[in-house]
Amino acid sequence: MVKALRFLSHLFGFEKLTPNEKDYLHESNKRASIYMGFIVMGLEVWMLIRQIKKRVIVKVKEGQPLFDMMVKYTSKYWLFLLIGLGLMIFCIFFTKKRKKISKPAFITLMVSGALCFLYSFVIFIENFTKVNAAAGILEQQAFIMNFLMVMLYVLTGVIGVSIIIYSIFKYYKNKSINLLEHVIIASFTIICLDFGFYVSYSDFMQDKEIICYLTMILYVGCLLIYRPYISMLILLSSFYGFYLILTTFEGGKSFAPVDGVISGDSVNYVTFLVSLITICFAIYHGRLNEAKKTHALEISLMNDSLTGLLNYNYFTERAKEVIETSNDISNDVFLFLDIYNFKSFNDQRGFEAGNKFLVSVGKFLTEVFDTKDREVLISRQADDHYLVLTSKENIEEKLNVLKEKVKSLDEEILLSIHGGGYSPQSNTEDPRKCIDRARYAAERIKKNLEKIYLEYDKKMHEEYHKRLYILNNIDNAVANGWITPYYQVVVWSKDKEICGCEALARWIDPTYGQLYPNEFIPVLEEYSLIHKLDRCIIERVCQDLRAGLDSNKPVFPVSINFSRLDFELMDAVNELETIVQKYNIPKELIHVEVTESALIDSFDLLSVAISQLKDLGYSIWLDDFGSGYSSLNVLKDYSFDVIKIDMKFLSNLDKSEKSKILIDCIIQMATRIDMLTLTEGVETMEEADFLNKVGCGRLQGYLFGKPVPKEVLYKRIEDKELTVSKNCL
Ligand code: C2E
Ligand code: CA
Ligand code: CA
C-alpha cells in the first residue's frame, strides 16, 4: 500500500525534489522559454504581416489614416512581439545563476512588465465590453466563460505589474532574482495559453479551426515541464475551459461549428489531450532522470573523493564566480592551509589513519569556516593542503580553533596547522594566482610553529615576482651571459699570499641589477634547475682560466660550488670532465666544493661521484663544515682534500673561549686524518692570527677581499695589493 502510494506520488510528481533536481528542471524550462520566445515572435511577425496586408492596407486605400489603422489592427501584435522579445532577452542574458540583477536586466524587465500590462489592458477593454454586451443576450455559461477568459488577461496584466514591482524592489536592494525566473516561466505559459485562446477563439468565430490553440497548448505541454500533476491541471482545465468556450460561443452566428467540434472532432480533441498528458509525464520523468545522472556526474567532477570537499578545479571555478560578484573584495581572502607534521603522522600511523585524519580536518574546516551569512568555499587541493575562500574577519581566531582541533587528533604526534592568506585586488583576478600567493605566504611560516597565519604583503609580492622572474629567465640568463662567476681569494694563512679562489655565482640582470646567490640558488634548487646555473659557472670558470693561461697571467686554482642536486639532475662528473677537456685546463686548477648537508641527504649517489672525481684527478673540498647537522661520519666515510670550516664558528670568536677551542680541535682532528683546512669568513686580523696560530692552512674572507669580477681581481694583483703565491697547491 505504502509502496503503491509512493509510486503514485512519484508518478504525479508530489515527491520532494532535491535543489539540484529543481535547478535542472528550472534550467530546462528556461531554455524552453527561449525557444518559445522565438516561436511566439515568429508567429507575431507573421500575424503582423497578415494584418497589415489584409486590413491596414485595405483601409488606408479606402482613405483611412495610416496611424489610426495601425493602432487599431496591429497594436496587440506589436505588444505581444515585444513581450516575447523582452522575456527572451531576459532568459538568454540575465538569468545566470546567483547573479544579482544588473542594470540592463532591470531595464528589460521594466519594459517587458509594462508591455505585458499594456497588452492585457488592451485586450481586457476589448473583451470586457463584449462581455457586457453579451451578458444580457446570452446564457449564463457564456458569460462565465467570457469572464474567465478576460480574467486570464487580467492575470497577465497583474504579472506585468508584479514584474515591475519585484524588479524595482530587487534592483534597489541589489538582490538576486531567482523567484522572478519562475514568474517569467509561468508568465510564458499564461501568455502562450492566452495567445492560443485569443487567436483560436476569434478564428473560430469566423468559422475557422482551432489549430492555434492546440499548437500553443502543445508548446506549453511539451516544452515547459512542471510537476506532472501541475501539467495535468493546466492541460485539463484549459482544454475543458476552451471546450466550454467553443460550445457556448457567442456572436450571433450559427452554432454549426460547435456541433462540429462536439460530434466530429471531440474524439480527436480528447485523444490529443490524453497524448499530451502522457508526453508531459514522460518528459518530466526523463528530465528528472537526467537531472539525477547529471548531478551524480557533477558531484564526481566537483568533489574530492576522500573528504567530500570541493576539488581544486571546481574550487577555482566557483571562486571565480564568487569574487566576480563580490561587493567587498578587500574583505575576501583565499587561505592556503598546510598541516604541520602530516608526513610523520602518515608514516607512523599508516595510510588508512592518514586518510581518516584528512577527512577529519575537512570536517573541522567546515565547522570552523562555514557560515550562513556568506558563501564559503572549502577544498582539499592535494595531499594535506586545503583551500578556503572566506571573509577576513577573525581569521586568526578561527585558525587557532582549528589548530586545537587538529592537535587533538593525536596525543603523541605533534600536529598543527598554519595558513597563508591573500586578498584579491580586483573582481577579475585569477583564483589560481590568488591561491599561489596564499601558498607562498603559507610556505614562509612552514617551519615556524609559533606563527599560525601570514598574509601575503607587498614585500612578499616583490619577492614572489623575483622568484618567478628567476624561474622564467634562467635559460635567458645562461644564454645571454647574465650569469657570471665572481672570484673571492683564498690565501695561505702563513704569508697571506693567494693560493686559490672560490667562484661565486652572480646574476647581473638587466631588470633587477645584481642578484645574489641567496636570491636565486634556493629557487633554482627548489625547481630542480640549479644544474643549469652550475654548468654555466663551470664553463665560465674554465673560459676565464683558459684566457688567463693563454695571456700568461698568473693563474691559481678555482673552487667551484656543486649543489647536491647537480649529481641527480645531470651527469655532473661527465659534464665537468667534458668542459675541462674542452678548454684543456689542468685538473689541479679545479677544486670541487660539496657541502656537508649534501652528503647526509644523498649518500650513495655522491659517494660514487666523489670517488670518480678523485680518480679523475680533481681535488674535493668539504664546504660549510660545522654548519647544520655536523656528522663526523662524513669525515670517516669520504676522504676530502680540504675541509672548509664554516664561518659561523667565527661569529663571536673574540668573546667565546669555546669557539676557539672548537676550531682548534677541528683543525687538529682534520690534520690527524690528513685533511687540509681552510676557514671561511675571516674578517679581522685577530681572527687571522688566531687561525694561523692553531694551524689552519688556508683562509678566506672579506679581510682578504670580497668576491669580485675577474678583471678587478687581476687589477688588484697588478697593483700589488695581492700577491700570488709561487706554490698554490
Ligand atoms: P659558500 O659556498 O659558503 O660561499 C661563501 C659565501 O660567504 C659567499 O656568499 C661569500 O660572498 C660569503 N663570504 C665570504 N667571505 C665572507 C666574510 O668575510 N664575511 C661574510 N659575512 N661573508 C663572506 P655568496 O657569494 O652570497 O654565496 C652564498 C652561497 O651561495 C655560497 O655559500 C654557496 O653555497 C652558494 N653559491 C654561490 N655560488 C654558487 C654556484 O655557482 N653554485 C652553487 N651550487 N652554489 C653557489
Ligand atoms: Ca663554497
Ligand atoms: Ca661555505
GROMACS .gro file of C-alpha atoms and ligand atoms in nm, residues 502 504 561 593 595 622-625 627 644-647 680-681 700, ligand 3:
model
   18
  502GLU     CA    1   8.634   3.049  -0.499
  504LEU     CA    2   8.071   3.254  -0.655
  561ASN     CA    3   8.043   2.501  -0.578
  593GLU     CA    4   8.320   2.207  -0.331
  595THR     CA    5   7.852   2.097   0.121
  622LEU     CA    6   8.411   1.980   0.203
  623ASP     CA    7   8.222   2.307   0.228
  624ASP     CA    8   8.049   2.455   0.532
  625PHE     CA    9   8.183   2.203   0.780
  627SER     CA   10   7.708   2.422   0.990
  644LYS     CA   11   8.625   2.441   0.486
  645ILE     CA   12   8.525   2.537   0.836
  646ASP     CA   13   8.203   2.732   0.837
  647MET     CA   14   8.220   3.098   0.913
  680GLU     CA   15   8.585   3.092   0.574
  681GLY     CA   16   8.452   3.432   0.670
  700GLN     CA   17   8.915   3.314   0.305
  732CA      CA   18   8.099   2.788   0.266
   0.00000   0.00000   0.00000
